[in-house]
PDB file of C-alpha atoms in Angstrom:
ATOM      1  CA  MET A 957     212.365 310.978 141.019  1.00 51.00           C
ATOM      2  CA  THR A 958     212.788 311.984 137.028  1.00 55.00           C
ATOM      3  CA  ALA A 959     214.239 310.216 133.929  1.00 53.00           C
ATOM      4  CA  ALA A 960     216.786 312.282 134.047  1.00 53.00           C
ATOM      5  CA  GLU A 961     217.617 311.886 137.928  1.00 57.00           C
ATOM      6  CA  THR A 962     216.874 307.632 137.217  1.00 56.00           C
ATOM      7  CA  PRO A 963     220.723 305.759 137.348  1.00 59.00           C
ATOM      8  CA  ASN A 964     221.310 303.336 134.862  1.00 60.00           C
ATOM      9  CA  PRO A 965     221.832 299.831 135.146  1.00 56.00           C
ATOM     10  CA  PRO A 966     225.095 298.734 135.607  1.00 56.00           C
ATOM     11  CA  ALA A 967     226.431 297.846 132.327  1.00 57.00           C
ATOM     12  CA  ALA A 968     229.264 295.551 133.631  1.00 59.00           C
ATOM     13  CA  PRO A 969     227.885 292.096 132.641  1.00 65.00           C
ATOM     14  CA  ALA A 970     227.062 293.332 128.941  1.00 67.00           C
ATOM     15  CA  ASN A 971     230.728 294.777 128.951  1.00 77.00           C
ATOM     16  CA  ALA A 972     232.176 290.967 129.977  1.00 76.00           C
ATOM     17  CA  TRP A 973     230.019 289.193 127.703  1.00 80.00           C
ATOM     18  CA  GLN A 974     231.272 291.568 125.154  1.00 80.00           C
ATOM     19  CA  PHE A 975     234.875 290.760 126.016  1.00 74.00           C
ATOM     20  CA  VAL A 976     234.049 287.260 126.061  1.00 75.00           C
ATOM     21  CA  ARG A 977     233.109 287.130 122.567  1.00 80.00           C
ATOM     22  CA  ARG A 978     235.720 289.131 121.582  1.00 80.00           C
ATOM     23  CA  GLY A 979     237.904 286.558 123.176  1.00 73.00           C
ATOM     24  CA  LEU A 980     236.131 283.354 121.671  1.00 77.00           C
ATOM     25  CA  LEU A 981     235.917 285.000 117.742  1.00 81.00           C
ATOM     26  CA  SER A 982     239.744 286.084 118.250  1.00 81.00           C
ATOM     27  CA  ASP A 983     242.505 284.819 116.263  1.00 80.00           C
ATOM     28  CA  TYR A 984     244.455 284.343 119.220  1.00 83.00           C
ATOM     29  CA  LEU A 985     242.413 281.875 120.754  1.00 85.00           C
ATOM     30  CA  VAL A 986     244.317 279.423 120.844  1.00 83.00           C
ATOM     31  CA  LEU A 987     247.045 281.356 122.196  1.00 85.00           C
ATOM     32  CA  TRP A 988     244.977 282.488 125.192  1.00 85.00           C
ATOM     33  CA  LEU A 989     243.498 278.932 125.516  1.00 88.00           C
ATOM     34  CA  SER A 990     247.490 277.710 126.009  1.00 87.00           C
ATOM     35  CA  VAL A 991     247.888 280.460 127.812  1.00 88.00           C
ATOM     36  CA  VAL A 992     245.537 279.643 130.209  1.00 89.00           C
ATOM     37  CA  TYR A 993     246.098 275.503 130.092  1.00 89.00           C
ATOM     38  CA  PHE A 994     249.587 276.501 131.337  1.00 89.00           C
ATOM     39  CA  ALA A 995     248.336 278.551 134.379  1.00 90.00           C
ATOM     40  CA  VAL A 996     246.298 275.813 135.207  1.00 91.00           C
ATOM     41  CA  LEU A 997     248.687 272.930 135.031  1.00 88.00           C
ATOM     42  CA  ALA A 998     252.080 275.227 136.331  1.00 89.00           C
ATOM     43  CA  PRO A 999     250.560 274.627 140.473  1.00 90.00           C
ATOM     44  CA  PHE A1000     250.074 271.277 139.864  1.00 87.00           C
ATOM     45  CA  THR A1001     253.169 269.679 137.653  1.00 86.00           C
ATOM     46  CA  PRO A1002     256.661 269.611 139.171  1.00 88.00           C
ATOM     47  CA  GLY A1003     259.376 271.135 136.952  1.00 88.00           C
ATOM     48  CA  PHE A1004     256.634 272.243 134.759  1.00 86.00           C
ATOM     49  CA  ALA A1005     256.738 275.821 134.977  1.00 87.00           C
ATOM     50  CA  SER A1006     260.882 275.617 135.317  1.00 91.00           C
ATOM     51  CA  GLU A1007     263.054 277.837 133.229  1.00 89.00           C
ATOM     52  CA  SER A1008     264.922 274.572 132.140  1.00 91.00           C
ATOM     53  CA  ASN A1009     261.983 272.863 131.097  1.00 91.00           C
ATOM     54  CA  LEU A1010     260.795 276.232 129.137  1.00 90.00           C
ATOM     55  CA  GLN A1011     263.821 276.299 126.960  1.00 91.00           C
ATOM     56  CA  THR A1012     263.328 272.700 126.012  1.00 90.00           C
ATOM     57  CA  ILE A1013     259.909 273.526 124.967  1.00 90.00           C
ATOM     58  CA  LEU A1014     261.381 276.952 123.101  1.00 92.00           C
ATOM     59  CA  ALA A1015     263.845 274.770 121.647  1.00 91.00           C
ATOM     60  CA  TYR A1016     261.797 272.023 120.258  1.00 91.00           C
ATOM     61  CA  ALA A1017     258.949 274.825 119.013  1.00 94.00           C
ATOM     62  CA  LEU A1018     261.478 277.810 117.851  1.00 96.00           C
ATOM     63  CA  PRO A1019     262.276 275.289 114.758  1.00 96.00           C
ATOM     64  CA  ILE A1020     259.029 274.067 114.558  1.00 96.00           C
ATOM     65  CA  LEU A1021     257.620 277.794 113.728  1.00 96.00           C
ATOM     66  CA  VAL A1022     260.218 278.514 111.035  1.00 97.00           C
ATOM     67  CA  VAL A1023     258.994 275.660 108.887  1.00 97.00           C
ATOM     68  CA  SER A1024     255.492 276.711 109.689  1.00 97.00           C
ATOM     69  CA  VAL A1025     256.262 280.004 108.215  1.00 97.00           C
ATOM     70  CA  GLY A1026     257.587 278.824 104.951  1.00 97.00           C
ATOM     71  CA  LEU A1027     254.482 276.173 104.953  1.00 98.00           C
ATOM     72  CA  THR A1028     252.504 279.438 105.647  1.00 97.00           C
ATOM     73  CA  LEU A1029     252.849 281.306 101.938  1.00 98.00           C
ATOM     74  CA  VAL A1030     251.867 277.575 100.429  1.00 98.00           C
ATOM     75  CA  LEU A1031     249.172 277.699 102.176  1.00 97.00           C
ATOM     76  CA  ILE A1032     247.698 281.701 101.007  1.00 97.00           C
ATOM     77  CA  ILE A1033     247.727 280.363  97.910  1.00 97.00           C
ATOM     78  CA  GLY A1034     246.031 277.728  98.313  1.00 95.00           C
ATOM     79  CA  GLY A1035     248.576 274.797  97.978  1.00 96.00           C
ATOM     80  CA  ILE A1036     249.982 272.483 100.561  1.00 96.00           C
ATOM     81  CA  ASP A1037     253.621 270.731 101.228  1.00 97.00           C
ATOM     82  CA  LEU A1038     253.644 267.738 102.617  1.00 97.00           C
ATOM     83  CA  SER A1039     257.345 266.736 102.135  1.00 97.00           C
ATOM     84  CA  VAL A1040     258.705 269.121 104.503  1.00 98.00           C
ATOM     85  CA  THR A1041     259.656 267.042 107.271  1.00 97.00           C
ATOM     86  CA  SER A1042     261.180 264.810 104.437  1.00 97.00           C
ATOM     87  CA  MET A1043     263.572 268.112 103.540  1.00 98.00           C
ATOM     88  CA  ILE A1044     264.291 268.875 106.445  1.00 98.00           C
ATOM     89  CA  ALA A1045     266.101 265.269 107.443  1.00 97.00           C
ATOM     90  CA  LEU A1046     267.241 264.781 104.039  1.00 98.00           C
ATOM     91  CA  ALA A1047     268.856 268.566 104.880  1.00 98.00           C
ATOM     92  CA  SER A1048     270.092 267.262 108.035  1.00 97.00           C
ATOM     93  CA  VAL A1049     271.836 264.291 107.330  1.00 97.00           C
ATOM     94  CA  VAL A1050     273.472 266.501 103.494  1.00 97.00           C
ATOM     95  CA  GLY A1051     275.095 268.823 106.278  1.00 97.00           C
ATOM     96  CA  GLY A1052     276.108 266.162 108.308  1.00 96.00           C
ATOM     97  CA  LYS A1053     277.920 264.413 105.623  1.00 96.00           C
ATOM     98  CA  ILE A1054     280.075 267.743 104.843  1.00 97.00           C
ATOM     99  CA  MET A1055     280.606 268.914 108.447  1.00 96.00           C
ATOM    100  CA  SER A1056     281.116 264.952 110.354  1.00 96.00           C
ATOM    101  CA  ALA A1057     284.907 265.309 112.199  1.00 94.00           C
ATOM    102  CA  ASP A1058     283.917 261.524 111.995  1.00 90.00           C
ATOM    103  CA  GLU A1059     282.704 260.297 108.305  1.00 90.00           C
ATOM    104  CA  GLY A1060     282.878 264.164 106.936  1.00 93.00           C
ATOM    105  CA  TRP A1061     283.278 265.343 103.366  1.00 95.00           C
ATOM    106  CA  LEU A1062     285.122 268.064 104.256  1.00 96.00           C
ATOM    107  CA  ALA A1063     286.150 267.245 107.765  1.00 92.00           C
ATOM    108  CA  GLY A1064     288.873 269.496 109.556  1.00 88.00           C
ATOM    109  CA  ASN A1065     288.456 271.932 106.603  1.00 93.00           C
ATOM    110  CA  ALA A1066     287.801 275.479 107.868  1.00 92.00           C
ATOM    111  CA  LEU A1067     284.970 275.606 104.834  1.00 95.00           C
ATOM    112  CA  ALA A1068     283.172 272.610 106.340  1.00 96.00           C
ATOM    113  CA  ILE A1069     280.385 274.492 108.613  1.00 96.00           C
ATOM    114  CA  PRO A1070     279.968 277.635 105.776  1.00 97.00           C
ATOM    115  CA  VAL A1071     279.489 274.859 103.053  1.00 97.00           C
ATOM    116  CA  GLY A1072     277.657 272.657 105.395  1.00 97.00           C
ATOM    117  CA  LEU A1073     274.719 275.702 105.928  1.00 97.00           C
ATOM    118  CA  LEU A1074     275.243 276.633 102.552  1.00 98.00           C
ATOM    119  CA  ALA A1075     274.493 272.939 100.988  1.00 98.00           C
ATOM    120  CA  MET A1076     271.342 272.445 104.195  1.00 98.00           C
ATOM    121  CA  LEU A1077     269.564 275.350 102.734  1.00 98.00           C
ATOM    122  CA  LEU A1078     270.477 274.300  99.138  1.00 98.00           C
ATOM    123  CA  VAL A1079     268.737 271.209  99.480  1.00 98.00           C
ATOM    124  CA  GLY A1080     265.294 272.546 101.160  1.00 98.00           C
ATOM    125  CA  ALA A1081     264.872 275.145  98.123  1.00 98.00           C
ATOM    126  CA  THR A1082     266.229 272.541  95.780  1.00 98.00           C
ATOM    127  CA  LEU A1083     263.363 270.463  96.602  1.00 98.00           C
ATOM    128  CA  GLY A1084     260.982 272.792  96.816  1.00 98.00           C
ATOM    129  CA  ALA A1085     261.727 273.405  93.195  1.00 98.00           C
ATOM    130  CA  VAL A1086     261.144 270.302  92.202  1.00 98.00           C
ATOM    131  CA  ASN A1087     257.331 270.298  93.912  1.00 98.00           C
ATOM    132  CA  GLY A1088     257.598 273.964  91.843  1.00 98.00           C
ATOM    133  CA  PHE A1089     257.989 272.485  88.815  1.00 98.00           C
ATOM    134  CA  ALA A1090     255.430 269.864  89.635  1.00 98.00           C
ATOM    135  CA  VAL A1091     253.367 271.793  90.604  1.00 98.00           C
ATOM    136  CA  THR A1092     252.889 274.837  88.079  1.00 97.00           C
ATOM    137  CA  VAL A1093     254.825 272.606  84.773  1.00 97.00           C
ATOM    138  CA  CYS A1094     253.665 269.011  85.170  1.00 97.00           C
ATOM    139  CA  ARG A1095     249.676 270.179  86.024  1.00 96.00           C
ATOM    140  CA  ILE A1096     250.333 267.937  88.942  1.00 97.00           C
ATOM    141  CA  PRO A1097     247.864 268.452  92.241  1.00 97.00           C
ATOM    142  CA  ALA A1098     250.154 269.922  95.371  1.00 97.00           C
ATOM    143  CA  PHE A1099     248.747 267.550  97.346  1.00 97.00           C
ATOM    144  CA  ILE A1100     249.528 264.522  95.152  1.00 97.00           C
ATOM    145  CA  ALA A1101     253.072 266.010  93.952  1.00 97.00           C
ATOM    146  CA  THR A1102     254.804 266.753  97.304  1.00 98.00           C
ATOM    147  CA  LEU A1103     253.754 263.170  98.749  1.00 97.00           C
ATOM    148  CA  THR A1104     255.397 261.983  96.362  1.00 97.00           C
ATOM    149  CA  THR A1105     258.374 263.997  97.198  1.00 97.00           C
ATOM    150  CA  MET A1106     257.870 263.658 101.056  1.00 97.00           C
ATOM    151  CA  MET A1107     257.943 259.411 100.384  1.00 97.00           C
ATOM    152  CA  PHE A1108     260.760 259.755  97.850  1.00 97.00           C
ATOM    153  CA  VAL A1109     262.649 262.053  99.673  1.00 97.00           C
ATOM    154  CA  SER A1110     262.330 259.958 103.263  1.00 96.00           C
ATOM    155  CA  GLY A1111     263.747 257.117 102.110  1.00 96.00           C
ATOM    156  CA  LEU A1112     266.569 258.748  99.897  1.00 97.00           C
ATOM    157  CA  ALA A1113     267.834 259.984 103.122  1.00 97.00           C
ATOM    158  CA  ILE A1114     267.623 256.411 105.015  1.00 96.00           C
ATOM    159  CA  TRP A1115     269.058 255.246 101.972  1.00 96.00           C
ATOM    160  CA  PHE A1116     271.935 257.782 101.911  1.00 95.00           C
ATOM    161  CA  THR A1117     273.071 257.174 105.545  1.00 95.00           C
ATOM    162  CA  LEU A1118     271.890 253.709 105.760  1.00 93.00           C
ATOM    163  CA  SER A1119     269.952 254.247 108.482  1.00 92.00           C
ATOM    164  CA  ARG A1120     272.204 255.375 110.461  1.00 94.00           C
ATOM    165  CA  LYS A1121     272.784 259.210 112.446  1.00 95.00           C
ATOM    166  CA  ILE A1122     276.100 261.236 111.361  1.00 96.00           C
ATOM    167  CA  GLY A1123     277.592 262.696 114.566  1.00 95.00           C
ATOM    168  CA  GLY A1124     281.248 264.671 115.158  1.00 95.00           C
ATOM    169  CA  LEU A1125     279.662 267.432 113.825  1.00 96.00           C
ATOM    170  CA  PRO A1126     281.987 270.653 114.309  1.00 96.00           C
ATOM    171  CA  PRO A1127     281.472 272.586 117.991  1.00 95.00           C
ATOM    172  CA  ASN A1128     281.201 275.573 116.530  1.00 95.00           C
ATOM    173  CA  PHE A1129     277.954 274.211 114.220  1.00 96.00           C
ATOM    174  CA  LEU A1130     276.870 272.888 117.597  1.00 96.00           C
ATOM    175  CA  LEU A1131     276.926 276.167 118.835  1.00 95.00           C
ATOM    176  CA  ILE A1132     274.205 277.966 117.080  1.00 94.00           C
ATOM    177  CA  GLY A1133     271.462 274.845 118.908  1.00 92.00           C
ATOM    178  CA  GLN A1134     273.091 274.876 122.435  1.00 90.00           C
ATOM    179  CA  GLN A1135     272.808 278.877 122.427  1.00 94.00           C
ATOM    180  CA  LEU A1136     268.425 279.765 122.177  1.00 94.00           C
ATOM    181  CA  TRP A1137     269.066 283.413 122.085  1.00 96.00           C
ATOM    182  CA  ILE A1138     270.785 282.405 118.438  1.00 96.00           C
ATOM    183  CA  VAL A1139     268.414 279.710 117.260  1.00 97.00           C
ATOM    184  CA  ALA A1140     265.363 282.527 118.657  1.00 97.00           C
ATOM    185  CA  ALA A1141     267.319 285.436 117.270  1.00 97.00           C
ATOM    186  CA  ILE A1142     267.243 283.823 114.164  1.00 97.00           C
ATOM    187  CA  THR A1143     263.780 282.316 114.346  1.00 97.00           C
ATOM    188  CA  GLY A1144     262.270 285.783 114.637  1.00 97.00           C
ATOM    189  CA  VAL A1145     264.298 287.210 111.758  1.00 98.00           C
ATOM    190  CA  ALA A1146     262.864 284.420 109.885  1.00 97.00           C
ATOM    191  CA  THR A1147     259.502 285.267 110.590  1.00 97.00           C
ATOM    192  CA  TRP A1148     260.047 289.102 110.529  1.00 97.00           C
ATOM    193  CA  LEU A1149     261.108 288.847 106.891  1.00 97.00           C
ATOM    194  CA  ALA A1150     258.045 286.625 105.890  1.00 97.00           C
ATOM    195  CA  HIS A1151     255.398 288.808 107.747  1.00 97.00           C
ATOM    196  CA  SER A1152     257.345 292.232 105.642  1.00 97.00           C
ATOM    197  CA  ALA A1153     256.726 290.143 102.732  1.00 97.00           C
ATOM    198  CA  LEU A1154     253.272 289.647 103.287  1.00 96.00           C
ATOM    199  CA  ALA A1155     252.236 293.023 105.058  1.00 96.00           C
ATOM    200  CA  ARG A1156     254.439 295.350 102.860  1.00 96.00           C
ATOM    201  CA  THR A1157     255.202 293.876  98.787  1.00 97.00           C
ATOM    202  CA  LEU A1158     254.092 293.358  95.843  1.00 97.00           C
ATOM    203  CA  TYR A1159     254.418 289.473  96.568  1.00 97.00           C
ATOM    204  CA  GLY A1160     252.577 289.623  99.276  1.00 97.00           C
ATOM    205  CA  ARG A1161     249.550 291.349  97.616  1.00 97.00           C
ATOM    206  CA  TRP A1162     250.366 288.694  94.661  1.00 98.00           C
ATOM    207  CA  LEU A1163     249.948 285.491  97.418  1.00 98.00           C
ATOM    208  CA  TYR A1164     246.616 286.858  98.667  1.00 97.00           C
ATOM    209  CA  ALA A1165     244.999 287.614  95.346  1.00 97.00           C
ATOM    210  CA  ILE A1166     246.268 283.762  93.808  1.00 97.00           C
ATOM    211  CA  GLY A1167     244.663 282.413  96.700  1.00 96.00           C
ATOM    212  CA  HIS A1168     241.585 284.119  96.760  1.00 96.00           C
ATOM    213  CA  ASN A1169     240.825 283.805  93.230  1.00 96.00           C
ATOM    214  CA  THR A1170     243.821 282.427  90.958  1.00 95.00           C
ATOM    215  CA  ARG A1171     242.250 282.759  87.818  1.00 95.00           C
ATOM    216  CA  ALA A1172     241.402 286.356  88.611  1.00 96.00           C
ATOM    217  CA  ALA A1173     244.673 286.785  89.901  1.00 97.00           C
ATOM    218  CA  LEU A1174     246.126 285.662  86.249  1.00 96.00           C
ATOM    219  CA  VAL A1175     243.801 288.015  84.458  1.00 95.00           C
ATOM    220  CA  SER A1176     244.676 291.064  86.689  1.00 94.00           C
ATOM    221  CA  GLY A1177     248.238 290.396  85.483  1.00 95.00           C
ATOM    222  CA  VAL A1178     249.533 288.506  88.088  1.00 96.00           C
ATOM    223  CA  PRO A1179     252.497 285.983  87.323  1.00 97.00           C
ATOM    224  CA  VAL A1180     250.576 283.206  89.269  1.00 97.00           C
ATOM    225  CA  GLN A1181     252.846 280.237  87.627  1.00 97.00           C
ATOM    226  CA  ARG A1182     255.861 282.001  88.848  1.00 97.00           C
ATOM    227  CA  VAL A1183     254.703 283.116  92.008  1.00 98.00           C
ATOM    228  CA  ILE A1184     253.959 279.585  92.815  1.00 98.00           C
ATOM    229  CA  PHE A1185     256.808 278.046  91.993  1.00 98.00           C
ATOM    230  CA  PHE A1186     258.892 280.999  93.845  1.00 98.00           C
ATOM    231  CA  THR A1187     256.393 280.023  96.961  1.00 98.00           C
ATOM    232  CA  TYR A1188     257.409 276.523  96.924  1.00 98.00           C
ATOM    233  CA  VAL A1189     261.307 277.298  96.498  1.00 98.00           C
ATOM    234  CA  VAL A1190     261.196 279.724  99.364  1.00 98.00           C
ATOM    235  CA  CYS A1191     258.860 277.139 101.793  1.00 98.00           C
ATOM    236  CA  GLY A1192     261.663 274.899 101.100  1.00 98.00           C
ATOM    237  CA  LEU A1193     264.718 277.176 101.836  1.00 98.00           C
ATOM    238  CA  PHE A1194     262.742 277.444 105.325  1.00 98.00           C
ATOM    239  CA  ALA A1195     262.772 274.219 105.631  1.00 98.00           C
ATOM    240  CA  GLY A1196     266.452 273.910 105.340  1.00 98.00           C
ATOM    241  CA  LEU A1197     266.877 276.802 107.517  1.00 98.00           C
ATOM    242  CA  ALA A1198     264.718 274.849 110.274  1.00 98.00           C
ATOM    243  CA  ALA A1199     266.897 271.857 109.243  1.00 98.00           C
ATOM    244  CA  ILE A1200     269.995 273.176 110.416  1.00 98.00           C
ATOM    245  CA  LEU A1201     268.752 274.542 113.544  1.00 97.00           C
ATOM    246  CA  LEU A1202     267.299 271.168 114.827  1.00 97.00           C
ATOM    247  CA  THR A1203     270.497 269.123 113.303  1.00 97.00           C
ATOM    248  CA  ALA A1204     273.057 271.582 115.432  1.00 96.00           C
ATOM    249  CA  GLY A1205     270.081 271.298 118.716  1.00 95.00           C
ATOM    250  CA  LEU A1206     270.121 267.794 118.311  1.00 94.00           C
ATOM    251  CA  GLU A1207     274.050 267.435 117.413  1.00 94.00           C
ATOM    252  CA  THR A1208     273.302 264.961 114.632  1.00 95.00           C
ATOM    253  CA  GLY A1209     272.377 264.235 111.383  1.00 96.00           C
ATOM    254  CA  ASN A1210     269.255 262.027 111.497  1.00 96.00           C
ATOM    255  CA  PRO A1211     267.152 260.606 108.363  1.00 96.00           C
ATOM    256  CA  GLU A1212     264.769 260.400 110.247  1.00 95.00           C
ATOM    257  CA  MET A1213     264.421 263.943 111.880  1.00 95.00           C
ATOM    258  CA  ALA A1214     261.143 265.734 112.083  1.00 94.00           C
ATOM    259  CA  ARG A1215     259.394 262.456 110.794  1.00 91.00           C
ATOM    260  CA  ASP A1216     256.602 263.003 113.512  1.00 91.00           C
ATOM    261  CA  ASN A1217     256.582 266.449 113.204  1.00 94.00           C
ATOM    262  CA  LEU A1218     254.509 266.619 110.156  1.00 94.00           C
ATOM    263  CA  LEU A1219     250.799 267.124 111.554  1.00 94.00           C
ATOM    264  CA  ASP A1220     252.748 270.079 114.298  1.00 92.00           C
ATOM    265  CA  ILE A1221     253.702 271.605 111.480  1.00 95.00           C
ATOM    266  CA  VAL A1222     250.406 272.060 109.874  1.00 93.00           C
ATOM    267  CA  GLY A1223     248.577 272.449 112.414  1.00 90.00           C
ATOM    268  CA  ALA A1224     250.862 275.302 113.476  1.00 89.00           C
ATOM    269  CA  VAL A1225     250.050 276.911 110.039  1.00 93.00           C
ATOM    270  CA  VAL A1226     246.047 276.196 110.359  1.00 86.00           C
TER     271      VAL A1226
END
C-alpha cells in the first residue's frame, strides 16, 4: 500500500477536544453550565421545568438584568456602584407614595401613573448624578462614594415609609408586572439600547477607552469627567426602570426592595 493510499487516522477525538476547549474558554461558559444544570435537575425536581416556574424565574431575572445592564456601563469605565439596590428601594416607595389609592399624593388622579413612573426614573437618575458628582468632582473613590450612598438611601427609604410597605397601587400600573411579555419587551428594548450605544456610538468607544486607560483617553481628547458623570446617571436611570418592573410585579412599594440582590447584580455583570 502506497503512502497516498494510507488511510488518515480518525480526527474525531481531536475535534471533540477542540469543541470542549472552545466551550471552556467561551464567554458563554456560564450560560452553557446553566443549561446543563437545568437539564440535569428537570427530571428529578417536580415542577422545576413547568411553565409557571419558568415564568416565575423570568419575572425575577428580567428586572435584575435591567439594573445589571446599567451597572455594566459603570464597570466598563473601571467604576463600581454599590447603591443600585438602594436606588431601587427609594424609587419604589416614592412611586408608591405618588400612585397609591390608599395614601398616594395623587390618589385617584389621572396623572398618578405617568407622574409616578417619571418620579421613579428621576429618583434613579438623580441618585446616579450624586454618585457621579462625588466621583468626578469630589474625587471620592467610587467604592466609598457609592457605599455611602447605599447606606444613606437605604435609611432614607425606611424613614420615608416608617418601614411600611405601600399598597393600593393602580391596576393599570400593576399590569406592567403582571404581563410577562411587557416586562420582557421593556427589558429587551433597554438591553438593545445599551448594546447599541456600546457597539455603535462614540460614547461606547469612549467608555472602553476610559476603562482601558483613563489618562490616555484624556490625552486623546475624551471628555473623561463628563462621560463618567453621565454613565453614573445612566446607571441610576436603569435602576429606576428596574424599580418600576419590580414594584409592579410585587404590587407594593417596598423600602427594602432588592436589598438582598446586590451580589446577584454584581455577579451577573461580572
